[in-house]
Every structure is written in C-alpha cells, then in structure tokens.
GROMACS .gro file of C-alpha atoms in nm:
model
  432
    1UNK     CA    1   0.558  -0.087   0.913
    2UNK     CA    2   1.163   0.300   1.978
    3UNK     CA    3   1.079   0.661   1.874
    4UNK     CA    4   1.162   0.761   1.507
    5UNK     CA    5   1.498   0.801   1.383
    6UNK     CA    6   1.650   0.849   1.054
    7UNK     CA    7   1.875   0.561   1.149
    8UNK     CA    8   1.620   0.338   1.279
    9UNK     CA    9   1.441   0.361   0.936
   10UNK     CA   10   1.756   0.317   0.719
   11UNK     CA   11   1.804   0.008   0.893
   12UNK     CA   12   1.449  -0.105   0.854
   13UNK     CA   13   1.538  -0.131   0.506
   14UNK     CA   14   1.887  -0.262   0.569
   15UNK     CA   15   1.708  -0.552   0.743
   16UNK     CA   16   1.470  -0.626   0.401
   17UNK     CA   17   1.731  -0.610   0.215
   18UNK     CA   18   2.003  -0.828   0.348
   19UNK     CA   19   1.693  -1.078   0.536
   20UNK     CA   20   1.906  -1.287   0.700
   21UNK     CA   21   1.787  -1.666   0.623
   22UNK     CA   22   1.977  -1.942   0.668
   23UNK     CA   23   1.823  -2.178   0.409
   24UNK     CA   24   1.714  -2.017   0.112
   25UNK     CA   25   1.708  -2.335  -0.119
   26UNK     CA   26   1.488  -2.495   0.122
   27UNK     CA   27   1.233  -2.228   0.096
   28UNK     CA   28   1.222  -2.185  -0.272
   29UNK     CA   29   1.149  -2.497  -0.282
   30UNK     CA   30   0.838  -2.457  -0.029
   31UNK     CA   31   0.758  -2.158  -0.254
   32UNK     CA   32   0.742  -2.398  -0.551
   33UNK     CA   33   0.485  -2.649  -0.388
   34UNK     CA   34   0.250  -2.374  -0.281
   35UNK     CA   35   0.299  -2.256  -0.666
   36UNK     CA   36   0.242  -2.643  -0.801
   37UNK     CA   37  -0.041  -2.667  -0.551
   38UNK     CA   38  -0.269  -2.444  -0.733
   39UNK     CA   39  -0.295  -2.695  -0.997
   40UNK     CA   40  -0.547  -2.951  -0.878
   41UNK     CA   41  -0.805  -2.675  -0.831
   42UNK     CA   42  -1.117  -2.698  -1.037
   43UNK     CA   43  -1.151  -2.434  -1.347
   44UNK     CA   44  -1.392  -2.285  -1.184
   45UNK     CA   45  -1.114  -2.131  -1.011
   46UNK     CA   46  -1.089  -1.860  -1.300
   47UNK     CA   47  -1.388  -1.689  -1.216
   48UNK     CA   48  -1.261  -1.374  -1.114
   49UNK     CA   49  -1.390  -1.216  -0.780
   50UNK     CA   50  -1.289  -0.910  -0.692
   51UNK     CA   51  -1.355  -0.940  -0.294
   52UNK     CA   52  -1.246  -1.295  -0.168
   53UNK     CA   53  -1.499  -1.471  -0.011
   54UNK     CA   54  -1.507  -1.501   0.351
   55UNK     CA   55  -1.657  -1.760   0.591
   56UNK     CA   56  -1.895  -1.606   0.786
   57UNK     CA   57  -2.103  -1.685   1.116
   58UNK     CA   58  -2.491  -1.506   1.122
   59UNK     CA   59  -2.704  -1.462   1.442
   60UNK     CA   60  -2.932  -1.289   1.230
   61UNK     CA   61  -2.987  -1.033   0.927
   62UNK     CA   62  -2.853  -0.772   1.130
   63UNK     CA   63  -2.611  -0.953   1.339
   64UNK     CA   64  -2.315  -1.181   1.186
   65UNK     CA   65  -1.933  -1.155   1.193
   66UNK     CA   66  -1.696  -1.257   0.897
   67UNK     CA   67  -1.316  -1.382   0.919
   68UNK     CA   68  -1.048  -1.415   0.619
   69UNK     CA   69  -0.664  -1.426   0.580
   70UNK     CA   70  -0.419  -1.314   0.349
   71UNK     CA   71  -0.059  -1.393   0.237
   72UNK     CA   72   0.208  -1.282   0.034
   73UNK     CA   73   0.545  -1.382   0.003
   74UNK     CA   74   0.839  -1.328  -0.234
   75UNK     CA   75   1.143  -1.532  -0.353
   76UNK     CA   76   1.449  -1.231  -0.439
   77UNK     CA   77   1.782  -1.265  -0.630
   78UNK     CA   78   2.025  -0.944  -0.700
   79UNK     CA   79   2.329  -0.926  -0.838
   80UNK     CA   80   2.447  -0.602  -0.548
   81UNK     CA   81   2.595  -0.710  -0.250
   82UNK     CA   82   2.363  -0.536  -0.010
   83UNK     CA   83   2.085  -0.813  -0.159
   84UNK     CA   84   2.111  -1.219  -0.106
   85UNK     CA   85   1.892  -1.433  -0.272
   86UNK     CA   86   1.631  -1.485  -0.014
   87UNK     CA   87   1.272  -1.538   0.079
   88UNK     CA   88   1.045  -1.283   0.218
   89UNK     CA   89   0.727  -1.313   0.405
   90UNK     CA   90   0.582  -0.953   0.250
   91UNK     CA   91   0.236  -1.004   0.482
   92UNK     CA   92   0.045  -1.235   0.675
   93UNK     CA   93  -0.311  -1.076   0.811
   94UNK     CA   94  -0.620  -1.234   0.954
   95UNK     CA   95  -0.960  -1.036   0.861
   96UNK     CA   96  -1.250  -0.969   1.085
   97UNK     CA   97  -1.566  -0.811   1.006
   98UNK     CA   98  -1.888  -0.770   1.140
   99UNK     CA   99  -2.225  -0.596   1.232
  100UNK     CA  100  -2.428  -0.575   1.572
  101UNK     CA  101  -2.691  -0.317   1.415
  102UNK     CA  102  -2.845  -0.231   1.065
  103UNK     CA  103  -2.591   0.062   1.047
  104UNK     CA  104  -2.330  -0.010   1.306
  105UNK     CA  105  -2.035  -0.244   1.179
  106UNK     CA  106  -1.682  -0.321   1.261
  107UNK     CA  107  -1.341  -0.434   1.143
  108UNK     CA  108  -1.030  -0.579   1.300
  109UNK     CA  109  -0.739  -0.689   1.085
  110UNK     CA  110  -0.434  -0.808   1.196
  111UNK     CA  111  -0.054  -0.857   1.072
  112UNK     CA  112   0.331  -0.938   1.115
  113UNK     CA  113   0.501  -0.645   1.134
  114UNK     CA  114   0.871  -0.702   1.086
  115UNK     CA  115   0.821  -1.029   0.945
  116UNK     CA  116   1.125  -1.111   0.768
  117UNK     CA  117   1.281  -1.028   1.127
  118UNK     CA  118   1.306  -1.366   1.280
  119UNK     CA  119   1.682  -1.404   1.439
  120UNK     CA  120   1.728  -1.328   1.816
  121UNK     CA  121   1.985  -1.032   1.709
  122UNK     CA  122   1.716  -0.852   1.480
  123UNK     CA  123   1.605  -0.538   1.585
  124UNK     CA  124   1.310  -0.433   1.562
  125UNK     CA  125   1.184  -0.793   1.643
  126UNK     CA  126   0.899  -0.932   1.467
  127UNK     CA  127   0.508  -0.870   1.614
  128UNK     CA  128   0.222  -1.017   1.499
  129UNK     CA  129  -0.033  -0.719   1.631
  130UNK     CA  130  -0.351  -0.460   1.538
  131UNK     CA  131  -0.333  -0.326   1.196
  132UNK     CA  132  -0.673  -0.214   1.166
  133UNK     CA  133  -0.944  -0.130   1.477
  134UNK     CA  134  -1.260   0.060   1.346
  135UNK     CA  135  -1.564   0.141   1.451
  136UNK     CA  136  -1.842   0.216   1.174
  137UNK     CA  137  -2.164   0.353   1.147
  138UNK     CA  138  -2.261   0.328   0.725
  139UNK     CA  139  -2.648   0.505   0.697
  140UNK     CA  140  -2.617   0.512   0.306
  141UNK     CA  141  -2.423   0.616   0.015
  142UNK     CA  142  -2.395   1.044   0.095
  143UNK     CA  143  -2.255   0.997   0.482
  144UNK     CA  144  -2.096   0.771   0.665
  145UNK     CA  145  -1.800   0.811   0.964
  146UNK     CA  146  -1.561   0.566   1.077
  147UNK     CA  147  -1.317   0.582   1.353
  148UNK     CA  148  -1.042   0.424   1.512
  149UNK     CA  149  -0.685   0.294   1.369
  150UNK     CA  150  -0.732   0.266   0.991
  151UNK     CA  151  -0.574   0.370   0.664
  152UNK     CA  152  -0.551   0.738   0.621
  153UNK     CA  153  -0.744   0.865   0.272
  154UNK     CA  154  -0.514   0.978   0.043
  155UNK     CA  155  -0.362   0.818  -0.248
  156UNK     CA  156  -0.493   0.499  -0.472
  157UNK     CA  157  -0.216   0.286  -0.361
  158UNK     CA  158  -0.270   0.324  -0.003
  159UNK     CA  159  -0.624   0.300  -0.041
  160UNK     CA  160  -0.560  -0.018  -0.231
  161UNK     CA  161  -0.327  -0.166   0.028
  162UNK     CA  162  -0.079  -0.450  -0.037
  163UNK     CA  163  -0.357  -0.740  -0.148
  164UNK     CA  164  -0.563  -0.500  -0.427
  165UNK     CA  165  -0.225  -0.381  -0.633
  166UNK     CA  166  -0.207  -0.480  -0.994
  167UNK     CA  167   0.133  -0.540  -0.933
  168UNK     CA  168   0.282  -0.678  -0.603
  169UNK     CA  169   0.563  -0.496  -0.520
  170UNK     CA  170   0.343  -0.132  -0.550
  171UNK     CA  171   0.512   0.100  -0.329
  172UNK     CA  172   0.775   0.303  -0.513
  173UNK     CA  173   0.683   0.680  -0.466
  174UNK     CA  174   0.746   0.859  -0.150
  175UNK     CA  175   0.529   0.814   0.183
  176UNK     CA  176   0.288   1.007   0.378
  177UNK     CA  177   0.375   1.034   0.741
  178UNK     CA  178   0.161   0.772   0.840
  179UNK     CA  179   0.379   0.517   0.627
  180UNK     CA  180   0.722   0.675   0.653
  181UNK     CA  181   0.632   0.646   1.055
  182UNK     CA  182   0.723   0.303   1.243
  183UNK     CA  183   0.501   0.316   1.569
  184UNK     CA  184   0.240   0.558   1.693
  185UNK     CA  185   0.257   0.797   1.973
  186UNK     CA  186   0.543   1.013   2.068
  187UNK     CA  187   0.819   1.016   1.828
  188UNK     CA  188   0.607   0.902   1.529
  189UNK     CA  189   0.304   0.938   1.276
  190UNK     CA  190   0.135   0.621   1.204
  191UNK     CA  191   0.214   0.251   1.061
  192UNK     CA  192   0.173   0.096   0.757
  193UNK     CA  193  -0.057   0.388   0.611
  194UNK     CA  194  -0.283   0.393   0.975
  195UNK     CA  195  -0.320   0.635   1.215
  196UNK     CA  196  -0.611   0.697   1.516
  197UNK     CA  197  -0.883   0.948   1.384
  198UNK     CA  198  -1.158   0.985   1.201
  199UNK     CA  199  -1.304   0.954   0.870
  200UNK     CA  200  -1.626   1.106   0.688
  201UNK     CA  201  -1.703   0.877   0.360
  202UNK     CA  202  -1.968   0.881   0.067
  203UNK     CA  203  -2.035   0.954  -0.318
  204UNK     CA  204  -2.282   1.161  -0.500
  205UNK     CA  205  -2.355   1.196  -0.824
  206UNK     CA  206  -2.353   1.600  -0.926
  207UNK     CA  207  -2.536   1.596  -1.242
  208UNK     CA  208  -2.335   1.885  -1.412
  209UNK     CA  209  -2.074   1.588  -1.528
  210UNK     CA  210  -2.190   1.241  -1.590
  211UNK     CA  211  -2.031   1.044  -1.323
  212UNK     CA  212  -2.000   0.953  -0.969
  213UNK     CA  213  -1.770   1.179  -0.699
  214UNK     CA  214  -1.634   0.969  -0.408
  215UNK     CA  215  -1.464   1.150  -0.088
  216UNK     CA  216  -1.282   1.082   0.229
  217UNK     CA  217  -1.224   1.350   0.489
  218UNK     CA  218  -1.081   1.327   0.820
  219UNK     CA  219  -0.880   1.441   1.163
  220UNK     CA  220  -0.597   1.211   1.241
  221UNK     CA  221  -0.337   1.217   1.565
  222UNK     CA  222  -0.025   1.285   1.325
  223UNK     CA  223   0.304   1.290   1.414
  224UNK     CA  224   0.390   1.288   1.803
  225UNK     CA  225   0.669   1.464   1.958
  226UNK     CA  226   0.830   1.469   2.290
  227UNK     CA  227   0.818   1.802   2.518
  228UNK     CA  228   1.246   1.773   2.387
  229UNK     CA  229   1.235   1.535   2.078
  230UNK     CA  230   1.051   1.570   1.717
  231UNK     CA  231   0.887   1.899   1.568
  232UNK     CA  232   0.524   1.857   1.687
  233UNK     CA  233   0.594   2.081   2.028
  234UNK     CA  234   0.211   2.204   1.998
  235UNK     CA  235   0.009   1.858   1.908
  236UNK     CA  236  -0.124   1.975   1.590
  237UNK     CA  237  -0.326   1.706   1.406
  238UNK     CA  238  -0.315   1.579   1.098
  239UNK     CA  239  -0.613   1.686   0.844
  240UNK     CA  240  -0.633   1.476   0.532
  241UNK     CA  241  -0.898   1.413   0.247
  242UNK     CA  242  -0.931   1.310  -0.112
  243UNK     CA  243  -1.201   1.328  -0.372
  244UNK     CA  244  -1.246   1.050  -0.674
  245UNK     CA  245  -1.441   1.156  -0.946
  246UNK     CA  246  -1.524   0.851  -1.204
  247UNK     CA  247  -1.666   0.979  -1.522
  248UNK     CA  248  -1.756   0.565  -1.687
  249UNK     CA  249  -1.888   0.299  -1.436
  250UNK     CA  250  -1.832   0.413  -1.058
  251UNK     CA  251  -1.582   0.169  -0.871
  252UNK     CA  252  -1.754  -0.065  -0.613
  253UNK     CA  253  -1.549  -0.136  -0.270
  254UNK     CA  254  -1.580  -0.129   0.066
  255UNK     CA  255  -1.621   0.219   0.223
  256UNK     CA  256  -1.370   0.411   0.065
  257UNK     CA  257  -1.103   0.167  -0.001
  258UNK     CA  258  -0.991   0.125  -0.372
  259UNK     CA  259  -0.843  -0.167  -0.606
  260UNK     CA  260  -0.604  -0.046  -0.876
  261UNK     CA  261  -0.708  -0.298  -1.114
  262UNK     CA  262  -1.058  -0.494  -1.172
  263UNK     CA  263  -0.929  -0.740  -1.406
  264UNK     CA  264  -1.236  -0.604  -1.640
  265UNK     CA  265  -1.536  -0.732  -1.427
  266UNK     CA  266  -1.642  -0.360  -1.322
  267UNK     CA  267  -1.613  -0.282  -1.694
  268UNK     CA  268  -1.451   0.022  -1.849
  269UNK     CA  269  -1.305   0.279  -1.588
  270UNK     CA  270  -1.166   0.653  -1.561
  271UNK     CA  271  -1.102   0.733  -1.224
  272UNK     CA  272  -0.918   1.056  -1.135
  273UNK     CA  273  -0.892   1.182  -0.758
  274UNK     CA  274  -0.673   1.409  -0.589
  275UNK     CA  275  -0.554   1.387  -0.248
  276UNK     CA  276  -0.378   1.605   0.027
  277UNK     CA  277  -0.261   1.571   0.359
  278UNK     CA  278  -0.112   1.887   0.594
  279UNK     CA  279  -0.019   1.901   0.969
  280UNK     CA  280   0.135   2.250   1.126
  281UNK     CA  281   0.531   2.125   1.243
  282UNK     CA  282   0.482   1.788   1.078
  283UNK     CA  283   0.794   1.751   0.996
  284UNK     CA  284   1.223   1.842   1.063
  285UNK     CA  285   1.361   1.851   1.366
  286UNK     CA  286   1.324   2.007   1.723
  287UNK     CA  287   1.538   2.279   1.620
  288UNK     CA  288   1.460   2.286   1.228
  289UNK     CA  289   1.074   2.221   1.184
  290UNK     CA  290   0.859   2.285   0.937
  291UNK     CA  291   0.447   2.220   0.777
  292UNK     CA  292   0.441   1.952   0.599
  293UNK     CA  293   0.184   1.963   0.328
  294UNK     CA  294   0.176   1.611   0.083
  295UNK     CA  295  -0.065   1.650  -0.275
  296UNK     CA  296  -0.121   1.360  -0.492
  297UNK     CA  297  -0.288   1.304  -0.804
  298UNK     CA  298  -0.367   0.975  -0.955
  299UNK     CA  299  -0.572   0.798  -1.229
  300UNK     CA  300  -0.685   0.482  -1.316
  301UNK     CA  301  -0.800   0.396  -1.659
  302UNK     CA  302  -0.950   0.035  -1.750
  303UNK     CA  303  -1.050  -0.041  -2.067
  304UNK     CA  304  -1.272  -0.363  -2.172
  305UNK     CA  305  -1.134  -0.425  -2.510
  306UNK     CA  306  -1.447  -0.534  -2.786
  307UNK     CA  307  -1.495  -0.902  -2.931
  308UNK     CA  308  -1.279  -1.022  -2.645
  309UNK     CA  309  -0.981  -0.892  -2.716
  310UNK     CA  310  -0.807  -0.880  -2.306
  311UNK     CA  311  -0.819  -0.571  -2.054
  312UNK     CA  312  -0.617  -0.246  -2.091
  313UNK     CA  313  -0.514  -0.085  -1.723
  314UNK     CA  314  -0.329   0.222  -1.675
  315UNK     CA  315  -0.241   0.325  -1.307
  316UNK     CA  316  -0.041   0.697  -1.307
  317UNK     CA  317   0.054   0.915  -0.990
  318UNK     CA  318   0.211   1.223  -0.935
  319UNK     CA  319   0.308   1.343  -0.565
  320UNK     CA  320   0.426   1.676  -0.482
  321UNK     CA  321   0.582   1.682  -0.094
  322UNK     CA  322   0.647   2.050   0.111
  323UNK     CA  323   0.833   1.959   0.384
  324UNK     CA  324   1.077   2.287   0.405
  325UNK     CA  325   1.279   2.205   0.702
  326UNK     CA  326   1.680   2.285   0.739
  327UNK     CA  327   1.900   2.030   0.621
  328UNK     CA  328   2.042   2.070   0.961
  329UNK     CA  329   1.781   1.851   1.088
  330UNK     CA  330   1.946   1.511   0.937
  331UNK     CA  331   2.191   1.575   1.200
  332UNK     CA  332   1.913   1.554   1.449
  333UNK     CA  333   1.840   1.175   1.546
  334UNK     CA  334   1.505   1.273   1.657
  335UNK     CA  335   1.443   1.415   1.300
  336UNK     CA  336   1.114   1.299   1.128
  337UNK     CA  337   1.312   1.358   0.742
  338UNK     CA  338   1.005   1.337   0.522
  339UNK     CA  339   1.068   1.339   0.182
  340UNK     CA  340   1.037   1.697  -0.010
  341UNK     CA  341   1.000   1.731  -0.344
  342UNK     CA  342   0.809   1.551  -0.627
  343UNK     CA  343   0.770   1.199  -0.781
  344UNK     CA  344   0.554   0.991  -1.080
  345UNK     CA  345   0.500   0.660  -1.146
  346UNK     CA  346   0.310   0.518  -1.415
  347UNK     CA  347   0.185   0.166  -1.476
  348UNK     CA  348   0.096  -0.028  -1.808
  349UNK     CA  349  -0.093  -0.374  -1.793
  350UNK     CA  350  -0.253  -0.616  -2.049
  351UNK     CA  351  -0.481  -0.910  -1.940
  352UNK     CA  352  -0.447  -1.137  -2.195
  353UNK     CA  353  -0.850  -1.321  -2.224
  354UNK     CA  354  -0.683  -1.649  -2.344
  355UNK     CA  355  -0.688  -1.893  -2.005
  356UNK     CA  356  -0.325  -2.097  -2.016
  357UNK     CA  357  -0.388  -2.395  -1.736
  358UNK     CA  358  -0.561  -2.216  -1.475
  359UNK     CA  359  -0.545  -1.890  -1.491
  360UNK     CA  360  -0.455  -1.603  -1.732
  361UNK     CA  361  -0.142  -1.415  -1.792
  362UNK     CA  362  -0.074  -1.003  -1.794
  363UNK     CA  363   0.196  -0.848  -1.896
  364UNK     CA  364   0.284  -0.518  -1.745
  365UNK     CA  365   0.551  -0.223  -1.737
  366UNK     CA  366   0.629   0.055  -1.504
  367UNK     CA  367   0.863   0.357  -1.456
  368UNK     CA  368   0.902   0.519  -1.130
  369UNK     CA  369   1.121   0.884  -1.057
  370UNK     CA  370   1.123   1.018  -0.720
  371UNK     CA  371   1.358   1.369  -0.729
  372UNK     CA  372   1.394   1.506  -0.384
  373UNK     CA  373   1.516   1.849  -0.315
  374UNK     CA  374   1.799   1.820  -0.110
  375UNK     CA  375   1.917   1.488  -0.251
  376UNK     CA  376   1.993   1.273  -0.490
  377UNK     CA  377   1.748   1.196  -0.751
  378UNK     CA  378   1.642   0.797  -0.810
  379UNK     CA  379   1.458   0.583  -1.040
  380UNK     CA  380   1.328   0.222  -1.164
  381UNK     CA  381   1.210   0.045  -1.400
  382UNK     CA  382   1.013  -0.293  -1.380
  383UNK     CA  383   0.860  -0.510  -1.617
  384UNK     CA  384   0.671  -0.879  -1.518
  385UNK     CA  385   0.418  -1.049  -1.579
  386UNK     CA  386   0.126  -1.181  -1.323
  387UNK     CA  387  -0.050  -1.489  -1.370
  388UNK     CA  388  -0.456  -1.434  -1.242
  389UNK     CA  389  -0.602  -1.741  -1.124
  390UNK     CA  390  -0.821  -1.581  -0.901
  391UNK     CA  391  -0.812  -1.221  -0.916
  392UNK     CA  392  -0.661  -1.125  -0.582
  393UNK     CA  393  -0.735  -1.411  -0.408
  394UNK     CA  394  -0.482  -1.637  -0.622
  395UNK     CA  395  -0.193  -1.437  -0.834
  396UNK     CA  396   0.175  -1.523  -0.916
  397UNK     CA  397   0.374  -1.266  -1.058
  398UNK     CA  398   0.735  -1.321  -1.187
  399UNK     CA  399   0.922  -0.922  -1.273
  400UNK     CA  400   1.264  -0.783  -1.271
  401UNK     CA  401   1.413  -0.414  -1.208
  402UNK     CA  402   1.702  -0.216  -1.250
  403UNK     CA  403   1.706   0.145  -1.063
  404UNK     CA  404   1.817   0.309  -0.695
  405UNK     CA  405   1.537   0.315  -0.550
  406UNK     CA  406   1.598   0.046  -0.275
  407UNK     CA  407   1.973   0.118  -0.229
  408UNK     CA  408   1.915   0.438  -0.163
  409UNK     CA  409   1.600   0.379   0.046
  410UNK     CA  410   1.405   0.665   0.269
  411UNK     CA  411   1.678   0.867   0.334
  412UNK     CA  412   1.717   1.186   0.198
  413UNK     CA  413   1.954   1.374   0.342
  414UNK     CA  414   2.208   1.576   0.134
  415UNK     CA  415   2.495   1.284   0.090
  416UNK     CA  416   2.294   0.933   0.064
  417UNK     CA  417   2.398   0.725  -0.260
  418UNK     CA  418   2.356   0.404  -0.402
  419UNK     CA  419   2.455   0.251  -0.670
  420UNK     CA  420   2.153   0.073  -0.949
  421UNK     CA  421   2.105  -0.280  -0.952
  422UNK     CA  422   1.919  -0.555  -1.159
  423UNK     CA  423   1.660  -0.737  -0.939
  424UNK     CA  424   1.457  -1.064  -1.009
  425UNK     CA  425   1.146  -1.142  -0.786
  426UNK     CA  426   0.937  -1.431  -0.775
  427UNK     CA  427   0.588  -1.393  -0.557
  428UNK     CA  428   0.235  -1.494  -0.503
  429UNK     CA  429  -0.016  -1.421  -0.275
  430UNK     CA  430  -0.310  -1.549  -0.145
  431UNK     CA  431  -0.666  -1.441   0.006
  432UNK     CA  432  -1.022  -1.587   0.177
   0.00000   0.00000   0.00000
C-alpha cells in the first residue's frame, strides 16, 4: 500500500485499525494548531486552484524541473473495540517533475508506505520509498506513451488518487490487483494502484456526439507467482484500458489522471467512462486459479448552479469483479483472494458559494454496497462536510459512518464477519 497472503493483508488492516499510538491527546492537539494555523492566511487564499502550485527551477524553455509535497492526516474515534481513538498519518509524498526535451518529461513521486506503522514490533515496518517512476514522451493531444511504475488506468478514483477526492476517505469499493497487492514481483500485483508497464494516452473529439473522448491503454507486469506459490505459473500480463467520454466542457489534468470534483472552476461537467482490466490466472490459488477480469463504470456530473447559487457534484461507480476461483483457495496462504462479485457507490456534494472565514463549506452524502459472491455482503453510509480553503491544496473535512465495511476488511472468504460500527473522523490535508 513478504509475498501476498490473505493473512498478511487482513492484518494490514488490523494494523490501521487498532494504530497503536501512545499519545493520542497530544496529537489532536497538534492536529488542532495545523487546523488554527490556516487562519492568518490572506483571503486570497480562497481562490481555488485546481493543481497546487509548485516551485520550480528552469534551465531553459525546454529544460526545468518542478518539486511539491503533500499531506494528509486524520484524527479517528469509534465506539467498536477493534478502533481507538487515534491519529493517522493517511500520506506524506514529495512531487518531482520535469522536462529535458520539448516532448520528453518525467515524474518521480514519493511516499510512506505503512505510515501509521511506527513501533519496533509492527510488521510490515514503515518505508518512505518510489511511488511513482515514469518516463514520458507527450507529442500532442491524439498520442502520447508513458512508462515505468505508475497508476494503472482504470477507474475515476484511482485515477484521482488520494489528494484529488471530493471526499477524503474515497476508497470504499473493491480493488484492482494492483491495489489489493502489497509489493511487486513474485507473490504480488502492484502497490497503491501502480504497477511497471506501459501506457498509451490522448483525446479526440469524434464529431458524431458533441464532446471530447479521453483513453488510456496499456500492458502491465500483473500479478507474479512463484514456480510453487500464486496462480500466475505462465507470466501472463496484465492488459488494462478505459475510455472517458465528456459530453459538456472536457476535464483538464495532467495526462490521463482525473479529479472527482472541480469545485466549479472547469464549469458544468458529464463525464462517463468505462474501464476494464483482465490477466489469464490472475487470481486463486496454485491449485484453484482462475482469469480475473475487473469492469467499472463511473460518472461524474458537476453542475454550476445560475445567479450564484453553489456547485452540484455527483460521483457514482459501479464495479463488476470475475474472479471464479474455488473457495478452496482461502485455505491456500499463497492465495491472491480478489474480490468477485459486484459493488456501487454513489456520492452527493453541495459547495455552498457563501465564504465563512476562509474558506467555504460542502456538505456531502454517500452510500457504498459491496456484495461478494462467496461472502458476506457489507455496506456504509457517510455523511460530512469539507471546508475548501484552497481547493486541494487546503481542505478540512469533519464526517461520520456507520456500516461493515472496515470490520470486515479485504477478506472474502466464505466465513469473515464483522459487526457495524459508528465512526467519527476528523482530517485535512495539504498540497504545493
């Protein structure tokens, strides 16, 4: 986010969950002087960008190299015992872009993995390490290929990574292999939505429909098995693509990454875009293996609202997940269990356009139901509200849920259960 085991991933999340800190008062209270600390800035503060603006060094036109970070953190209390009222560091990455040619660029970001992991008996211990390594040559708008370690194209929200969410605690729905994966190589698929490959980007504009079609294609290393361990005995790869047609004002961001809110400043918005991902033995066991095949559909609508009246956003998804492997293959430590079945979310926000101190409030709602088919179904529901001072440079966002969804975690073998709890979150992030 040690080859992949069901295990090992059940007690990833046993590890967020029960964070062990030793003074939790003491870094509320930290939390609450970064919060107050915001005040002093100027109003010009409420401009809202929606790239954060990066320092950058220039030897030339062609030549110059940019560098940013980002932060995010969280303050938790829950009433269930497998919960303490804690702090969590959520992400801390350094940015670093660049370009040595008119069409040849790069990018290097960086991040803790395992963050909240920082007592000597933690396992797996906390690295600070390459999230992001790619290599880019951007001609124009039609073609462009990247390659390297970067995210894999398929759904908004992984496209939109951690810092571009409208809300901040956005993953709820089942994961690709490249995010249900802890390490790369042998024994597993991927990190934190990467994986090595490569990726052919662009948009057109057909004609036939008024509007703008985005895509991103590519070959990926996949899942990695041993000559004994894992269902990958042939090293298939992993083929993935999606396709974004916008049928109002096309979306503006970096290659083919996405935002799942603009706050209003690209104006009104319908985005829909379908993406898949397949790789032959992708998933199960040594013994019980099977395809896996992953289709998603999501949309974003943004509405402008007339005489002033706030921003409307809408963020739905619906994920359908073949991975037809025995149940057998729980029993398998080396099993790479990815989910099968099918799971929606949908998301409701309101930017209010009335500026309260220095920033803006919006309200938001969201459901979530992930129904596997060899266990238990789960669910949430969340409601907050995030406070834009900057766009996604500056945002605190205060929400609570009730649902199963993180007792019951990534496993979904035939007997998992957990029990629903009522969650309150306070978090912020920040971005240059």
């Amino acid at each position: 986010m040690a080859s992949y085991e069901p295990s090992a991933e059940s007690a990833l999340w046993k590890d967020y969950l029960r964070k062990k800190r030793q003074n939790f008062f003491a870094q509320v209270a930290l939390l609450a002087v970064l919060v107050v600390g915001f005040l002093p800035l100027s109003p010009e503060a409420n401009a809202i960008d929606l790239m954060p603006s990066k320092p950058k060094w220039a030897i030339d036109e062609t030549k110059w190299v940019t560098v940013g970070m980002g932060f995010r953190g969280s303050g938790i209390w829950a009433e269930n015992r497998d919960y303490r009222n804690d702090f969590s560091i959520d992400n801390a990455r350094v940015y670093v872009n660049g370009q040595v040619h008119q069409y040849v660029k790069f990018e290097l970001n960086t991040d803790c993995f395992f963050c909240n992991n920082t007592h000597s008996g933690d396992s797996p211990k906390m690295q600070y390490n390459i999230l992001d390594a790619i290599g880019k040559v951007e001609v124009n708008r039609y073609v462009n290929m990247w390659g390297g370690r970067m995210l894999v194209p398929t759904e908004r929200g992984e496209l939109s990574g951690p810092f571009f969410q409208a809300t901040h605690d956005a993953f709820k729905t089942p994961f690709f292999s490249q995010d249900f994966s802890t390490k790369f190589g042998s024994g597993g698929a991927g990190r934190y939505g990467r994986d090595d490959g490569g990726t052919f980007w662009g948009s057109v504009e057909p004609g036939f429909i008024k509007g703008t079609l985005s895509y991103a294609v590519g070959v990926y290393r996949g899942l990695q098995s041993s000559s004994t361990i894992g269902p990958n005995q042939g090293d298939d790869v992993l083929w993935a693509g999606r396709f974004t047609y916008n049928f109002l004002n096309p979306e503006k961001n970096p290659g083919y990454y996405t935002s799942s809110t603009y706050f209003g400043k690209a104006g009104d918005i319908l985005a829909l875009a379908f993406g898949t991902s397949y790789q032959r033995n992708g998933a199960g066991s040594f013994a019980n293996r099977s395809d896996f095949l992953g289709l998603v559909g999501d949309i974003l609508f943004e509405k402008v609202l007339p005489k002033n009246m706030g921003v409307v956003t809408v963020n739905g998804e619906y994920k359908q997940f073949y991975a037809n492997y025995a149940p057998a293959a729980f029993a398998d430590p080396g099993c790479f269990c990815m989910f099968d079945g099918k799971s929606w979310t949908v998301t409701g926000l309101y930017l209010i356009p009335v500026n309260v101190g220095i920033g803006k409030f919006q309200p938001y709602g969201r459901f979530t139901s992930v129904q596997p088919n060899h266990s238990s179904n789960r669910e949430e529901i969340e409601g907050g509200v995030n406070y834009i001072i900057d766009g996604f440079n500056a945002r605190i966002s205060a929400y609570y849920q009730h649902g199963d969804l993180r007792t019951k975690g990534l496993n979904y073998a035939p007997d998992v259960v957990g029990e629903k709890v009522d969650v309150f979150k306070l978090s912020f992030q920040l971005q240059m």
